[in-house]
CSV table of C-alpha atoms in Angstrom, one decimal:
chain,number,residue,atom,x,y,z
T,1,MET,CA,16.0,-5.9,8.3
T,2,ALA,CA,13.3,-3.5,9.6
T,3,LEU,CA,13.1,0.2,8.8
T,4,SER,CA,10.8,3.0,9.9
T,5,ILE,CA,10.2,5.6,7.3
T,6,THR,CA,8.4,8.9,7.0
T,7,VAL,CA,5.5,8.8,4.7
T,8,SER,CA,5.0,11.0,1.6
T,9,GLY,CA,2.3,11.4,-1.1
T,10,CYS,CA,0.2,8.4,-2.3
T,11,ALA,CA,-2.9,9.2,-4.2
T,12,THR,CA,-5.4,11.7,-2.8
T,13,GLY,CA,-6.6,12.0,0.8
T,14,GLN,CA,-5.0,13.2,4.0
T,15,LYS,CA,-1.5,11.9,4.6
T,16,PHE,CA,-1.2,9.2,7.2
T,17,ARG,CA,0.8,10.7,10.1
T,18,GLY,CA,1.9,7.6,11.9
T,19,PRO,CA,5.1,5.5,11.3
T,20,ILE,CA,5.3,2.9,8.6
T,21,THR,CA,7.6,0.0,9.5
T,22,ILE,CA,9.0,-1.9,6.5
T,23,ALA,CA,10.8,-5.2,6.7
T,24,SER,CA,12.7,-7.2,4.0
T,25,ASN,CA,13.9,-10.7,3.6
T,26,SER,CA,16.6,-12.5,1.5
T,27,GLU,CA,14.6,-12.2,-1.7
T,28,ILE,CA,12.4,-9.0,-1.5
T,29,ILE,CA,13.4,-5.6,-0.1
T,30,VAL,CA,10.7,-3.1,0.6
T,31,VAL,CA,12.3,0.2,-0.6
T,32,SER,CA,9.6,2.8,0.1
T,33,ALA,CA,6.0,3.1,1.3
T,34,SER,CA,3.5,5.9,1.8
T,35,ALA,CA,-0.1,6.0,3.0
T,36,ARG,CA,-3.2,8.2,2.6
T,37,GLN,CA,-6.3,8.2,4.7
T,38,LYS,CA,-9.6,7.5,2.9
T,39,PRO,CA,-13.1,7.6,4.5
T,40,ASP,CA,-13.3,3.8,4.7
T,41,GLY,CA,-9.6,2.9,5.3
T,42,ILE,CA,-6.0,3.6,4.5
T,43,LEU,CA,-4.4,3.3,1.0
T,44,VAL,CA,-0.8,2.1,1.2
T,45,GLY,CA,1.6,2.1,-1.8
T,46,GLY,CA,5.2,1.8,-2.5
T,47,ASP,CA,8.1,0.0,-4.2
T,48,VAL,CA,9.8,-3.3,-3.7
T,49,HIS,CA,13.2,-4.5,-5.0
T,50,ARG,CA,14.2,-8.0,-5.9
T,51,SER,CA,17.5,-8.7,-4.1
T,52,ASN,CA,19.1,-10.6,-7.0
T,53,GLY,CA,18.1,-8.1,-9.6
T,54,TYR,CA,16.4,-10.6,-12.0
T,55,ALA,CA,13.4,-9.6,-14.0
T,56,GLY,CA,10.1,-11.6,-14.0
T,57,ALA,CA,7.6,-12.9,-11.5
T,58,ILE,CA,8.5,-14.1,-8.0
T,59,PRO,CA,5.9,-15.9,-5.8
T,60,GLY,CA,4.8,-14.3,-2.6
T,61,HIS,CA,3.0,-11.3,-1.3
T,62,LEU,CA,3.2,-8.4,1.2
T,63,HIS,CA,1.5,-8.7,4.5
T,64,VAL,CA,0.3,-5.2,5.5
T,65,ILE,CA,-1.1,-4.5,9.0
T,66,GLY,CA,-2.7,-1.5,10.6
T,67,TRP,CA,-2.0,-1.4,14.3
T,68,ASP,CA,-3.8,0.6,17.0
T,69,GLY,CA,-2.1,2.4,19.9
T,70,SER,CA,-2.4,-0.7,22.1
T,71,GLY,CA,-0.6,-2.9,19.6
T,72,ASN,CA,-3.7,-4.7,18.3
T,73,ALA,CA,-4.0,-5.4,14.6
T,74,VAL,CA,-7.2,-3.6,13.4
T,75,ALA,CA,-6.8,-4.0,9.6
T,76,THR,CA,-4.8,-6.4,7.4
T,77,ALA,CA,-4.2,-6.9,3.7
T,78,ASP,CA,-2.2,-9.5,1.8
T,79,VAL,CA,-1.3,-8.0,-1.6
T,80,PRO,CA,1.0,-9.1,-4.4
T,81,TRP,CA,3.9,-7.0,-5.6
T,82,GLY,CA,4.0,-6.2,-9.2
T,83,GLU,CA,6.2,-8.0,-11.8
T,84,PHE,CA,9.9,-6.9,-11.9
T,85,MET,CA,10.1,-5.7,-15.5
T,86,SER,CA,13.8,-5.6,-16.2
T,87,ARG,CA,17.2,-5.8,-14.7
T,88,ARG,CA,17.7,-2.1,-15.3
T,89,PHE,CA,14.5,-1.1,-13.4
T,90,ARG,CA,14.5,-3.6,-10.6
T,91,LEU,CA,11.5,-2.1,-8.8
T,92,ALA,CA,8.0,-3.4,-8.7
T,93,TYR,CA,5.1,-1.3,-7.3
T,94,PHE,CA,2.5,-2.5,-4.7
T,95,LYS,CA,-0.8,-1.0,-3.5
T,96,ALA,CA,-2.8,-2.2,-0.5
T,97,PHE,CA,-6.0,-1.0,1.1
T,98,LEU,CA,-6.5,-1.4,4.9
T,99,PRO,CA,-10.3,-1.2,5.4
T,100,THR,CA,-11.6,0.1,8.7
T,101,ASN,CA,-14.6,2.1,10.0
T,102,ASN,CA,-12.3,4.1,12.2
T,103,VAL,CA,-9.3,5.4,10.3
T,104,ALA,CA,-8.1,7.3,13.5
T,105,ALA,CA,-7.7,4.0,15.3
T,106,ILE,CA,-4.7,3.0,13.1
T,107,SER,CA,-1.6,4.5,14.7
T,108,LYS,CA,1.1,2.7,12.8
T,109,ILE,CA,1.4,0.4,9.7
T,110,SER,CA,3.8,-2.5,9.1
T,111,ILE,CA,4.7,-4.1,5.8
T,112,GLU,CA,6.5,-7.5,5.5
T,113,PRO,CA,7.3,-9.6,2.5
T,114,VAL,CA,6.1,-13.3,2.6
T,115,ASN,CA,7.6,-15.9,0.2
T,116,PRO,CA,6.3,-19.5,0.0
């Protein structure tokens, strides 16, 4: 399941104007994501949801990629999602930083969960 979303606020800095494509798998659903430009890269943050609703830790990480206009990966980050604290609040928060010397080179961002 892939979804392209409009970005909204995430920390300080200029809002990233390109699309953010989020994907999900059978265990993890990326619910939302937003990004802000920094002088040395792009800060990406958002929420993930565990599909079965259980609390606790689940192994894996998010693979976050910054793509240029030609479809080349110019920055990547593999980051853990937070712990799912309870069945009632089934969201966990993630934060990733895509380091780059040329923030303008990143035209879109993709986020994908990876489970072992």
